[in-house]
mmCIF file of C-alpha atoms in Angstrom:
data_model
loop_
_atom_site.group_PDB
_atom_site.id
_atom_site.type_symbol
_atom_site.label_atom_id
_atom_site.label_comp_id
_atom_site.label_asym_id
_atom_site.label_seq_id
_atom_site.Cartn_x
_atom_site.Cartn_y
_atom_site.Cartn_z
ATOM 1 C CA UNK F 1 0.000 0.000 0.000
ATOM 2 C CA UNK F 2 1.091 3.912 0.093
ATOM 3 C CA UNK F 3 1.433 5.568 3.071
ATOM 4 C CA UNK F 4 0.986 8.890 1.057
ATOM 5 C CA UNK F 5 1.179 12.248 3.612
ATOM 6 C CA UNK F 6 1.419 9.585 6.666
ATOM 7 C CA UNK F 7 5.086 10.189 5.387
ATOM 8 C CA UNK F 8 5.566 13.563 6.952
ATOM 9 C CA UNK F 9 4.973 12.078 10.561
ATOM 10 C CA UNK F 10 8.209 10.701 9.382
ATOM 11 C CA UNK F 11 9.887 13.467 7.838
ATOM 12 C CA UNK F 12 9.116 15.052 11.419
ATOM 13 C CA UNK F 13 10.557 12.711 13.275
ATOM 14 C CA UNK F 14 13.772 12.834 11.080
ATOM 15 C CA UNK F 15 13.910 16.896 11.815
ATOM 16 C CA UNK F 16 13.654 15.934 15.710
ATOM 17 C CA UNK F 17 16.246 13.433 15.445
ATOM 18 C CA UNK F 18 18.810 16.043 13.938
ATOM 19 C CA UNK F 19 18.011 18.538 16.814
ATOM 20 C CA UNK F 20 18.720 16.215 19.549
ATOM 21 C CA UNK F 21 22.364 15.584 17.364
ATOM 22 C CA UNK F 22 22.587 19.317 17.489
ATOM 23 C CA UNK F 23 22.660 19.233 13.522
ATOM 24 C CA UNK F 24 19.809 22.082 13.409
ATOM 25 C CA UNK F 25 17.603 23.758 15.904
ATOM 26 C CA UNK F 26 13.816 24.191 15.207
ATOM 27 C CA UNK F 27 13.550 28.040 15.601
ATOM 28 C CA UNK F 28 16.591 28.251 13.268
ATOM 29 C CA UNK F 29 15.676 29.776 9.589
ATOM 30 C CA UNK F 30 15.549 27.482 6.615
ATOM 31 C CA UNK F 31 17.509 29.511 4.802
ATOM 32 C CA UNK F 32 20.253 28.539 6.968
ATOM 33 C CA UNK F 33 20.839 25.062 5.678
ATOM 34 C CA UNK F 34 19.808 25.228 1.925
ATOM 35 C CA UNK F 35 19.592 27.237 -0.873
ATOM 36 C CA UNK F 36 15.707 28.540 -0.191
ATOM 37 C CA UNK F 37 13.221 29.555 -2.634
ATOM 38 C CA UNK F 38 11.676 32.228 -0.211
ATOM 39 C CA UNK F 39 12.862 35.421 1.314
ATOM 40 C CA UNK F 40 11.216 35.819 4.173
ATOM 41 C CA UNK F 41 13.037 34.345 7.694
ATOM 42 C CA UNK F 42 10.753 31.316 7.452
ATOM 43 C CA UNK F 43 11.885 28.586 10.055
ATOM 44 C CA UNK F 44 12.109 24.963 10.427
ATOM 45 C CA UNK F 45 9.777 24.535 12.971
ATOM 46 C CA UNK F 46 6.973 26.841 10.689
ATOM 47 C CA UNK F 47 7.672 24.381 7.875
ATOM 48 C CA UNK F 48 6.954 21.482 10.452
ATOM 49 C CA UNK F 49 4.046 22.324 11.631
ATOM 50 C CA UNK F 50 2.479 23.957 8.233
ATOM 51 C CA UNK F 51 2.412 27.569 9.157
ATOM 52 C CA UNK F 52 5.283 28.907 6.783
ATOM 53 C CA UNK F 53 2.814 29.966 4.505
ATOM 54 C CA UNK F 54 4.408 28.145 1.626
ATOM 55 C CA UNK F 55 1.868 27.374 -1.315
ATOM 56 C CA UNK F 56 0.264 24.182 -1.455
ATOM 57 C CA UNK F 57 -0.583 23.493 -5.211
ATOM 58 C CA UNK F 58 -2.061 20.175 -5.803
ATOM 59 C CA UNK F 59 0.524 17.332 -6.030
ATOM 60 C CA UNK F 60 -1.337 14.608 -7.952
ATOM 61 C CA UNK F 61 0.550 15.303 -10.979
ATOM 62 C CA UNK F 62 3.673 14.395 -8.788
ATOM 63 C CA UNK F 63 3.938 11.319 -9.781
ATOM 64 C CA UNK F 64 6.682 9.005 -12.623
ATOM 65 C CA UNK F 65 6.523 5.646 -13.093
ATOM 66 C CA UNK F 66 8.416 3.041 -11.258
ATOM 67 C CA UNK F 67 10.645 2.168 -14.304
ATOM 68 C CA UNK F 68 11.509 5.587 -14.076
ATOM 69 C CA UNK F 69 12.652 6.034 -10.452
ATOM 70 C CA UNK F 70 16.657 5.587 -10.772
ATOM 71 C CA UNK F 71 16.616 8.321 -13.092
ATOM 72 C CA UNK F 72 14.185 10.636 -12.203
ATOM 73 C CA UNK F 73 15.490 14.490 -11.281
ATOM 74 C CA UNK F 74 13.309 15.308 -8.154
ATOM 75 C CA UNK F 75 16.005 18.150 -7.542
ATOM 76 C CA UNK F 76 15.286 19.821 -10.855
ATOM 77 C CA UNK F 77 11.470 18.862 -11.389
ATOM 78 C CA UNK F 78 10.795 20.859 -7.545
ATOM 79 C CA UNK F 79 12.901 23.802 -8.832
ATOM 80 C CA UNK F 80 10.772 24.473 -11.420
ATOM 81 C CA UNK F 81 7.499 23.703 -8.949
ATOM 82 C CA UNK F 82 9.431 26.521 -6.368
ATOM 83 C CA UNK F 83 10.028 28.520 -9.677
ATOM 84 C CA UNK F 84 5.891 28.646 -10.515
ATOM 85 C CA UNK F 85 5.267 29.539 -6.840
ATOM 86 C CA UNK F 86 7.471 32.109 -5.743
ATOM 87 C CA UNK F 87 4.957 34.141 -3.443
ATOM 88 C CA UNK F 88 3.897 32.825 0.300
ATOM 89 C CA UNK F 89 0.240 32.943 0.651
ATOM 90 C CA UNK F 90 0.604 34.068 4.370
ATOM 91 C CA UNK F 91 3.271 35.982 6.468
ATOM 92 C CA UNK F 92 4.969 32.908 8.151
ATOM 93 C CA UNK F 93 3.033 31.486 11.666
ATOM 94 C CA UNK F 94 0.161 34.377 10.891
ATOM 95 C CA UNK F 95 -2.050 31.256 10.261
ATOM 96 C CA UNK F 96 -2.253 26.975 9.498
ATOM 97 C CA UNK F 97 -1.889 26.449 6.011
ATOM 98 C CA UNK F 98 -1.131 22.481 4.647
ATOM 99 C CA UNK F 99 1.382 22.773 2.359
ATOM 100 C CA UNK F 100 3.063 19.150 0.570
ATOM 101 C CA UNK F 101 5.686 21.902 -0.731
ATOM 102 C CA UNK F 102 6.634 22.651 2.964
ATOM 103 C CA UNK F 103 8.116 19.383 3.507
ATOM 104 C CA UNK F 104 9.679 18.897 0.110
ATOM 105 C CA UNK F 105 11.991 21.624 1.600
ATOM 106 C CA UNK F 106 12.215 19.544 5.357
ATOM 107 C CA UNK F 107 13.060 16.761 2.884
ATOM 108 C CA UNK F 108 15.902 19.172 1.448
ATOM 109 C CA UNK F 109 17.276 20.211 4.693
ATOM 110 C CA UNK F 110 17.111 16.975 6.185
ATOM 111 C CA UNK F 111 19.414 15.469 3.324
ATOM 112 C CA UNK F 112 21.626 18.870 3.496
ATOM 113 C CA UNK F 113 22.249 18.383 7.330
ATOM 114 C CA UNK F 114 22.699 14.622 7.127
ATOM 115 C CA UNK F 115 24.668 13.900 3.944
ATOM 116 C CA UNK F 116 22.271 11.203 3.057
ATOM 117 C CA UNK F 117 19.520 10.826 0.813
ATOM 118 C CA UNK F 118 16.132 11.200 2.080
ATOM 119 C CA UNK F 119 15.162 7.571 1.750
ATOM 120 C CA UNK F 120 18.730 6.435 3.072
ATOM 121 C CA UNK F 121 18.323 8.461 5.708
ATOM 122 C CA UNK F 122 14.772 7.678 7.250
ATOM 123 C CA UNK F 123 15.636 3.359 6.268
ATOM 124 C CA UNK F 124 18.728 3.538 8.552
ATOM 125 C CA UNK F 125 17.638 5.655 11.133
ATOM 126 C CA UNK F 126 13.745 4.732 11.496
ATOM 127 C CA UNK F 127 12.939 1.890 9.448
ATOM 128 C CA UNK F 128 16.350 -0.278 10.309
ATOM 129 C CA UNK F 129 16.019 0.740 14.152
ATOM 130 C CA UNK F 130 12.386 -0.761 14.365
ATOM 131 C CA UNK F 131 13.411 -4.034 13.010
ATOM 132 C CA UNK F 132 11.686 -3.695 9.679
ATOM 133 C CA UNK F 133 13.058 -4.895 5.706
ATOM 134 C CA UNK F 134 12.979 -2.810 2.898
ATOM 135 C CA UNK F 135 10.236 -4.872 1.731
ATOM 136 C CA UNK F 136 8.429 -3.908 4.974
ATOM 137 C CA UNK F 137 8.384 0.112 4.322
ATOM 138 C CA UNK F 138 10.273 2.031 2.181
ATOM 139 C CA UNK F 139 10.083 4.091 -1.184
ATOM 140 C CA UNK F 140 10.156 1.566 -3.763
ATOM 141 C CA UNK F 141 7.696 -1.244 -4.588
ATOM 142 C CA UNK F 142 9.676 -4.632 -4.366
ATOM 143 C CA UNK F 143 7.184 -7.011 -5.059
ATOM 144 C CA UNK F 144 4.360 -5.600 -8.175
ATOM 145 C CA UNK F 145 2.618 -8.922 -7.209
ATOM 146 C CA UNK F 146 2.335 -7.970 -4.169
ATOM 147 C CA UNK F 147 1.479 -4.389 -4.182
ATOM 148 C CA UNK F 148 -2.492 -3.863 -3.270
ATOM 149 C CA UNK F 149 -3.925 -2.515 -6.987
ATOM 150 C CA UNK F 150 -5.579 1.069 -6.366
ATOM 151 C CA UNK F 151 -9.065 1.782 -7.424
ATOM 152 C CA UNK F 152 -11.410 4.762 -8.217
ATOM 153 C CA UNK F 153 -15.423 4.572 -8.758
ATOM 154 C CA UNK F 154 -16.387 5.820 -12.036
ATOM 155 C CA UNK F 155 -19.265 8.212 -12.291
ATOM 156 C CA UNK F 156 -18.198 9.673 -9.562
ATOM 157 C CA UNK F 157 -17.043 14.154 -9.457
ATOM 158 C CA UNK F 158 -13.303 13.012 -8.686
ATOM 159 C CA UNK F 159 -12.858 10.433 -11.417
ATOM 160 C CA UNK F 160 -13.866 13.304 -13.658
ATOM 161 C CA UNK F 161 -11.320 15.686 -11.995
ATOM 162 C CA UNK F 162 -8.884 13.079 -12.174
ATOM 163 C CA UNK F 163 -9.109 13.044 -16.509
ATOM 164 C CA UNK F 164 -7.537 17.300 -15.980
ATOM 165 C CA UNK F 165 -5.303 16.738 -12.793
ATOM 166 C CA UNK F 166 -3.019 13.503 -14.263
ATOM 167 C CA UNK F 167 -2.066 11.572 -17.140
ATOM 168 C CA UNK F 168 -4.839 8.885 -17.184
ATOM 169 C CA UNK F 169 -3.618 7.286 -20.537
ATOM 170 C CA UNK F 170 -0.201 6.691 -18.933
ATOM 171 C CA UNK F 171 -1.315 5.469 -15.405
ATOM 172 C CA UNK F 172 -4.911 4.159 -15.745
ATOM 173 C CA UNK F 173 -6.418 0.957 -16.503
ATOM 174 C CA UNK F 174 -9.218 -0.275 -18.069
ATOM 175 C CA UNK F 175 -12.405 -0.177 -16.268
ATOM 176 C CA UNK F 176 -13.024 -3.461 -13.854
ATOM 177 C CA UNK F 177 -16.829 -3.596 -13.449
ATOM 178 C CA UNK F 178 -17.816 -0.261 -11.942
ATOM 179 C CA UNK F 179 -14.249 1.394 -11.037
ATOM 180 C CA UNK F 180 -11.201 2.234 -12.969
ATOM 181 C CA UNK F 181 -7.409 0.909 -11.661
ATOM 182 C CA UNK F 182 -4.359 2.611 -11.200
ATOM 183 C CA UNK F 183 -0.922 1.466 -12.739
ATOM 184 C CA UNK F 184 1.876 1.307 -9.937
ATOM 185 C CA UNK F 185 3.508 4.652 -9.819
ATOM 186 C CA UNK F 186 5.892 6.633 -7.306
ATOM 187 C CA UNK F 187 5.452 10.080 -5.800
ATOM 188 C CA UNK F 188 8.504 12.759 -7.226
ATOM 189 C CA UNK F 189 9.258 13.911 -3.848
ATOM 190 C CA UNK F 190 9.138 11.064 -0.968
ATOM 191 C CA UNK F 191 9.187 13.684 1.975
ATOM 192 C CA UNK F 192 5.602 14.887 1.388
ATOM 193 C CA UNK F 193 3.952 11.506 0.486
ATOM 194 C CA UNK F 194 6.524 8.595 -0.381
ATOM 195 C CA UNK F 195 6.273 5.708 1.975
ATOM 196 C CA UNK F 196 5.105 2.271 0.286
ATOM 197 C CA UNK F 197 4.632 -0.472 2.705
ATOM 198 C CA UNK F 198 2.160 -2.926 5.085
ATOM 199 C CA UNK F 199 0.015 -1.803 7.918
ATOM 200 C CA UNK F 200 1.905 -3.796 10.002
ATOM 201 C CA UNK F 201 4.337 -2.196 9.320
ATOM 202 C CA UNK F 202 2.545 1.372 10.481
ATOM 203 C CA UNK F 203 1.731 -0.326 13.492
ATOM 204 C CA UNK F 204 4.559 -1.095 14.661
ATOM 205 C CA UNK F 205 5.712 2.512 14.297
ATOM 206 C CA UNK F 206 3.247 3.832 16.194
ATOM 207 C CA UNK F 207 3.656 0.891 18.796
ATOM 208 C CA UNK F 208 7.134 2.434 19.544
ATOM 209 C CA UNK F 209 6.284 6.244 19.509
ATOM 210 C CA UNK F 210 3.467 5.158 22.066
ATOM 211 C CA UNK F 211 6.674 3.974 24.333
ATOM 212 C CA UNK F 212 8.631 5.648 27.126
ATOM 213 C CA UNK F 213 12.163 5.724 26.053
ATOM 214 C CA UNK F 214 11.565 4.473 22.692
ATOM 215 C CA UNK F 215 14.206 4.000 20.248
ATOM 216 C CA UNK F 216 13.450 6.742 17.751
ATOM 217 C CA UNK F 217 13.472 9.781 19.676
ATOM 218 C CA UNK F 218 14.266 11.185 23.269
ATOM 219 C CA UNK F 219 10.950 11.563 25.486
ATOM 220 C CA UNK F 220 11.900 15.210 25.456
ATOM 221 C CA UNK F 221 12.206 15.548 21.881
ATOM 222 C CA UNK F 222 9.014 13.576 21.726
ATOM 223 C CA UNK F 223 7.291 15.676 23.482
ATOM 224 C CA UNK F 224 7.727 18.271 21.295
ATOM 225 C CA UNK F 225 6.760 16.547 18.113
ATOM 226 C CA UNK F 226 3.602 16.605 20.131
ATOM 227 C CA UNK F 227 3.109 19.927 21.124
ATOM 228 C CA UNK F 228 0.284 21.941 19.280
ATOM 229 C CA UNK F 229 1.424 24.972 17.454
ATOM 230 C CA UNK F 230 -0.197 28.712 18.676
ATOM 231 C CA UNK F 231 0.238 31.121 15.638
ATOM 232 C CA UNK F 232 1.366 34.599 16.336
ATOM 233 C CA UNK F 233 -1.828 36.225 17.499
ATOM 234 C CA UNK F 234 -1.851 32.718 20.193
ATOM 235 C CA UNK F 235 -4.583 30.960 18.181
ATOM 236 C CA UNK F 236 -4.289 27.388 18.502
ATOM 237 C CA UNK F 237 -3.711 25.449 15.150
ATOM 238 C CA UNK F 238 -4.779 21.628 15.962
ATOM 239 C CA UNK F 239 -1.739 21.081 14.454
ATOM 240 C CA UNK F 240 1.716 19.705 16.652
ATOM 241 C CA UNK F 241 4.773 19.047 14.199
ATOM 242 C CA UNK F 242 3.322 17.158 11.576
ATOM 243 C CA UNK F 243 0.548 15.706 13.516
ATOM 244 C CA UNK F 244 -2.821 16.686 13.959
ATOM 245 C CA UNK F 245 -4.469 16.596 17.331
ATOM 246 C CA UNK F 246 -8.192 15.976 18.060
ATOM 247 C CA UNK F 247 -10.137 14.454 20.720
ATOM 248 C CA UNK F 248 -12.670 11.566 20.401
ATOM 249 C CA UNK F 249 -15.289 10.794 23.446
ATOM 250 C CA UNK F 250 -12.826 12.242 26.058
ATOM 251 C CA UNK F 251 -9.488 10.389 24.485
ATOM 252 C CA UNK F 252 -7.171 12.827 22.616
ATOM 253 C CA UNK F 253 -5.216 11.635 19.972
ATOM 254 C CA UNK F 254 -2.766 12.200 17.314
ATOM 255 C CA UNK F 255 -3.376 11.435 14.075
ATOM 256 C CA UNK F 256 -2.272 12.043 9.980
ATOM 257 C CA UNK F 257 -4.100 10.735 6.694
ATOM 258 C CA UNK F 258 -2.450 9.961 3.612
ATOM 259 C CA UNK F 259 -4.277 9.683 0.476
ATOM 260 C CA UNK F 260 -3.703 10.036 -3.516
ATOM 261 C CA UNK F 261 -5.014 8.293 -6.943
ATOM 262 C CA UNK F 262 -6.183 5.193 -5.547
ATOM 263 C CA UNK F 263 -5.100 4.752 -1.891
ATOM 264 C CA UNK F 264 -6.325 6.042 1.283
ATOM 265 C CA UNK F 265 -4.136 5.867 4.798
ATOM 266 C CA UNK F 266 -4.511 7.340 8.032
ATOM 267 C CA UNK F 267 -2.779 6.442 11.687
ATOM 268 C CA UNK F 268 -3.598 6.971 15.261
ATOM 269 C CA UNK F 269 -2.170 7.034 18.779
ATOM 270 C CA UNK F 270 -3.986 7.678 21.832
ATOM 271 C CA UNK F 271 -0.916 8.397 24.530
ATOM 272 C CA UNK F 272 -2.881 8.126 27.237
ATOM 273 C CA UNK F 273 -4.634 4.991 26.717
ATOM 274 C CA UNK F 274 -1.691 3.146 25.199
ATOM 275 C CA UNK F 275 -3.441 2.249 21.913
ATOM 276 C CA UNK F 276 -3.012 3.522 18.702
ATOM 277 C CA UNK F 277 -4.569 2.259 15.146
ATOM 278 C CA UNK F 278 -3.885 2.313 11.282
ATOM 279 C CA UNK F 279 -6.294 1.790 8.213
ATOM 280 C CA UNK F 280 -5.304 1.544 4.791
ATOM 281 C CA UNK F 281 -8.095 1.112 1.760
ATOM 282 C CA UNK F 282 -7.205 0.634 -1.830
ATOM 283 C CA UNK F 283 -9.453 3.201 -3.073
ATOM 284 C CA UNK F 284 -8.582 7.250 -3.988
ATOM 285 C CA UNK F 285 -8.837 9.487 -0.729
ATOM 286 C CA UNK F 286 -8.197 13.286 -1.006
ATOM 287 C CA UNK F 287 -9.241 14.740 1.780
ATOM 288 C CA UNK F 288 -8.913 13.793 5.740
ATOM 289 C CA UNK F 289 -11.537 11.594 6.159
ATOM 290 C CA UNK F 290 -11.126 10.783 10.015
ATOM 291 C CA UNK F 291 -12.430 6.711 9.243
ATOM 292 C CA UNK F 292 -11.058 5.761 12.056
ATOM 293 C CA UNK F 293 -12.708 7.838 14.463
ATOM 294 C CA UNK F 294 -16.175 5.617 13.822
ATOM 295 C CA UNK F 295 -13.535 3.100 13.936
ATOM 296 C CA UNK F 296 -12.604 3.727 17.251
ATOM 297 C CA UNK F 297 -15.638 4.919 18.542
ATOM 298 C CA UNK F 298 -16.878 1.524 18.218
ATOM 299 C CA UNK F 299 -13.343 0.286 19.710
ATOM 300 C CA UNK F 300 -13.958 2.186 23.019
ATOM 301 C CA UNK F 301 -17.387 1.713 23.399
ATOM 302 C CA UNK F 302 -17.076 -1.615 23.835
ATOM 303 C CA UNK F 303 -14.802 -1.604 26.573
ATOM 304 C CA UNK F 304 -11.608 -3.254 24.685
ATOM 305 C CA UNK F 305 -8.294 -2.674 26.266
ATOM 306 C CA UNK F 306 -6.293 -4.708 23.845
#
C-alpha cells in the first residue's frame, strides 16, 4: 500500500532526530541550511508544523513511473514547482496552512544536514532501528505482485477531476466492473507523500512512539513533536509538528491521513490509553476523512483494552 502524507509524521521525526544531534535547531531559519526559494526568515519549525505559509498546489501530478525512479530528477522537477510559486500565501506562523511543498523543503534540509539521501536516511535511522526490511516500508515497490492494486469509482465528481489533474492514458487501466485501476507509480518527492509499505508495518511505528524511552526519539524531543502549534496572534492550530491533534469521546489523539489516486491511509495514537490504530483502503482518498474515528468509537465503546 502507500502511506501517502502519513510520510511527513516521518519526515518530522527525522527533523527531531537532527536537533537532539545538534545538527539544526527548530527556531533556526531554513535559509540557513539550503539554498531557499523564499525570502522571508521562514523557520524549520513553521515548515513542520504547516504555518510557513508556503503554497500548497495540488501534487497529484507528482507522480513518474516506477521504471523511471533511478533516473528521475526530483532536484530539478521541484525547482521548477518553487520557480511557478514564488509568493507565500501568508506571512509565516500568521495562520495553518497544509502545504506538501513545505516538507519537500524539510526533505531538502534533512538530506543537506545529514549527507544522506532522504530515503537512506529515514531506512537507517527509522525503518532499520524498528526491526523492519525494505520490503516492509520504504520508497520503492519490491514485489508488483504484491502491491495492493488502487481503485477509483467511475461516475463519480473526482474520477472526472482526475481526466484534468493527471495523465490517465499513462497510469490508468481499463475499467473493472464499476471502477477504474491505477498502474503502480511513485510520488517525485518522498518527503511529502513517499512511503510504500504494510500496515503492520505502520503499526509497529506507532507501537514504539506510544513507548517511554523508545528507540526513535528522546521523550523530550518527543514531546515536542507533540506539542500543538499557537500562531502569532496565540490561536491554537490543531496542528503539533506534523501531527494533527483531536479528541474523540474524552481520548485525545494524534493522528495524519495519507491519500492520492487510488489509496487512502490514516494512523492513530492515543498516549494516554496506550493504543493507537492504522487503516489503509485501496481506493482514492483526497481529503482527511477521520475513518477511524467511527472506527474507534466503536473500539472504546465496547470496553476493549487490547
Amino acid at each position: 500500500y502507500c502511506g501517502f502524507s502519513v510520510t511527513k509524521t516521518f519526515t518530522a521525526l527525522a527533523i527531531l532526530q537532527l536537533a537532539e544531534k545538534g545538527k539544526l535547531a527548530l527556531e533556526d531559519h531554513a535559509n540557513n541550511y539550503m539554498n531557499f526559494p523564499y525570502s522571508e526568515p521562514i523557520t524549520i519549525k513553521q515548515l513542520l508544523s504547516h504555518s510557513a505559509g508556503v503554497p500548497n498546489p495540488l501534487p497529484l501530478r507528482w507522480v513518474h513511473s516506477p521504471e523511471e525512479y533511478l533516473t528521475f530528477d526530483r532536484k530539478q522537477y521541484f525547482a521548477d514547482i518553487f520557480q511557478k510559486n514564488k509568493r507565500l500565501n501568508s506571512a509565516p506562523n500568521d495562520m495553518y496552512k497544509y502545504s506538501n511543498l513545505g516538507y519537500v523543503l524539510l526533505g531538502q534540509i534533512i538530506e543537506q544536514v545529514s549527507g544522506l539521501s532522504y530515503e537512506e536516511y529515514i531506512r537507517v535511522n527509522i525503518i532499520e532501528p524498528l526491526g523492519m526490511a525494505p520490503g516492509d516500508l520504504g520508497f520503492q515497490i519490491r514485489d508488483h505482485r504484491q502491491h495492493a492494486k488502487g481503485y477509483q469509482k467511475i461516475g463519480t465528481f473526482m474520477n472526472f477531476l482526475l481526466g484534468f489533474l493527471m495523465d490517465k492514458q499513462k497510469y490508468v487501466n481499463q475499467k473493472e466492473g464499476r471502477w477504474y485501476s491505477f498502474r503502480d507509480t511513485v510520488l517525485n518527492g518522498p518527503s511529502h507523500g513517499g512511503l510504500v509499505g504494510k500496515p503492520s508495518s505502520l503499526m509497529r511505528y506507532i507501537q514504539e512512539l506510544l513507548k517511554d524511552d523508545c528507540v526513535l526519539i528522546t521523550d523530550d524531543f518527543k514531546r515536542l513533536l507533540f506539542t500543538e502549534n499557537k500562531t502569532n496572534s496565540g490561536k491554537k492550530t490543531a496542528m503539533c509538528l506534523s501531527w494533527f491533534k483531536g479528541d474523540l469521546n474524552g481520548n485525545s489523539y494524534f493522528c495524519h491521513a495519507g491519500g492520492g489516486a487510488g489509496y487512502y491511509c490514516e494512523i492513530r495514537i492515543y498516549p494516554e490509553r496506550g493504543v493507537g490504530s492504522v487503516i489503509m483502503l485501496n481506493r482514492s482518498g483526497m481529503t482527511d476523512e477521520r475513518v477511524l474515528s467511527r472506527l474507534d468509537k466503536f473500539y472504546f465503546e465496547n470496553g476493549s483494552q487490547d
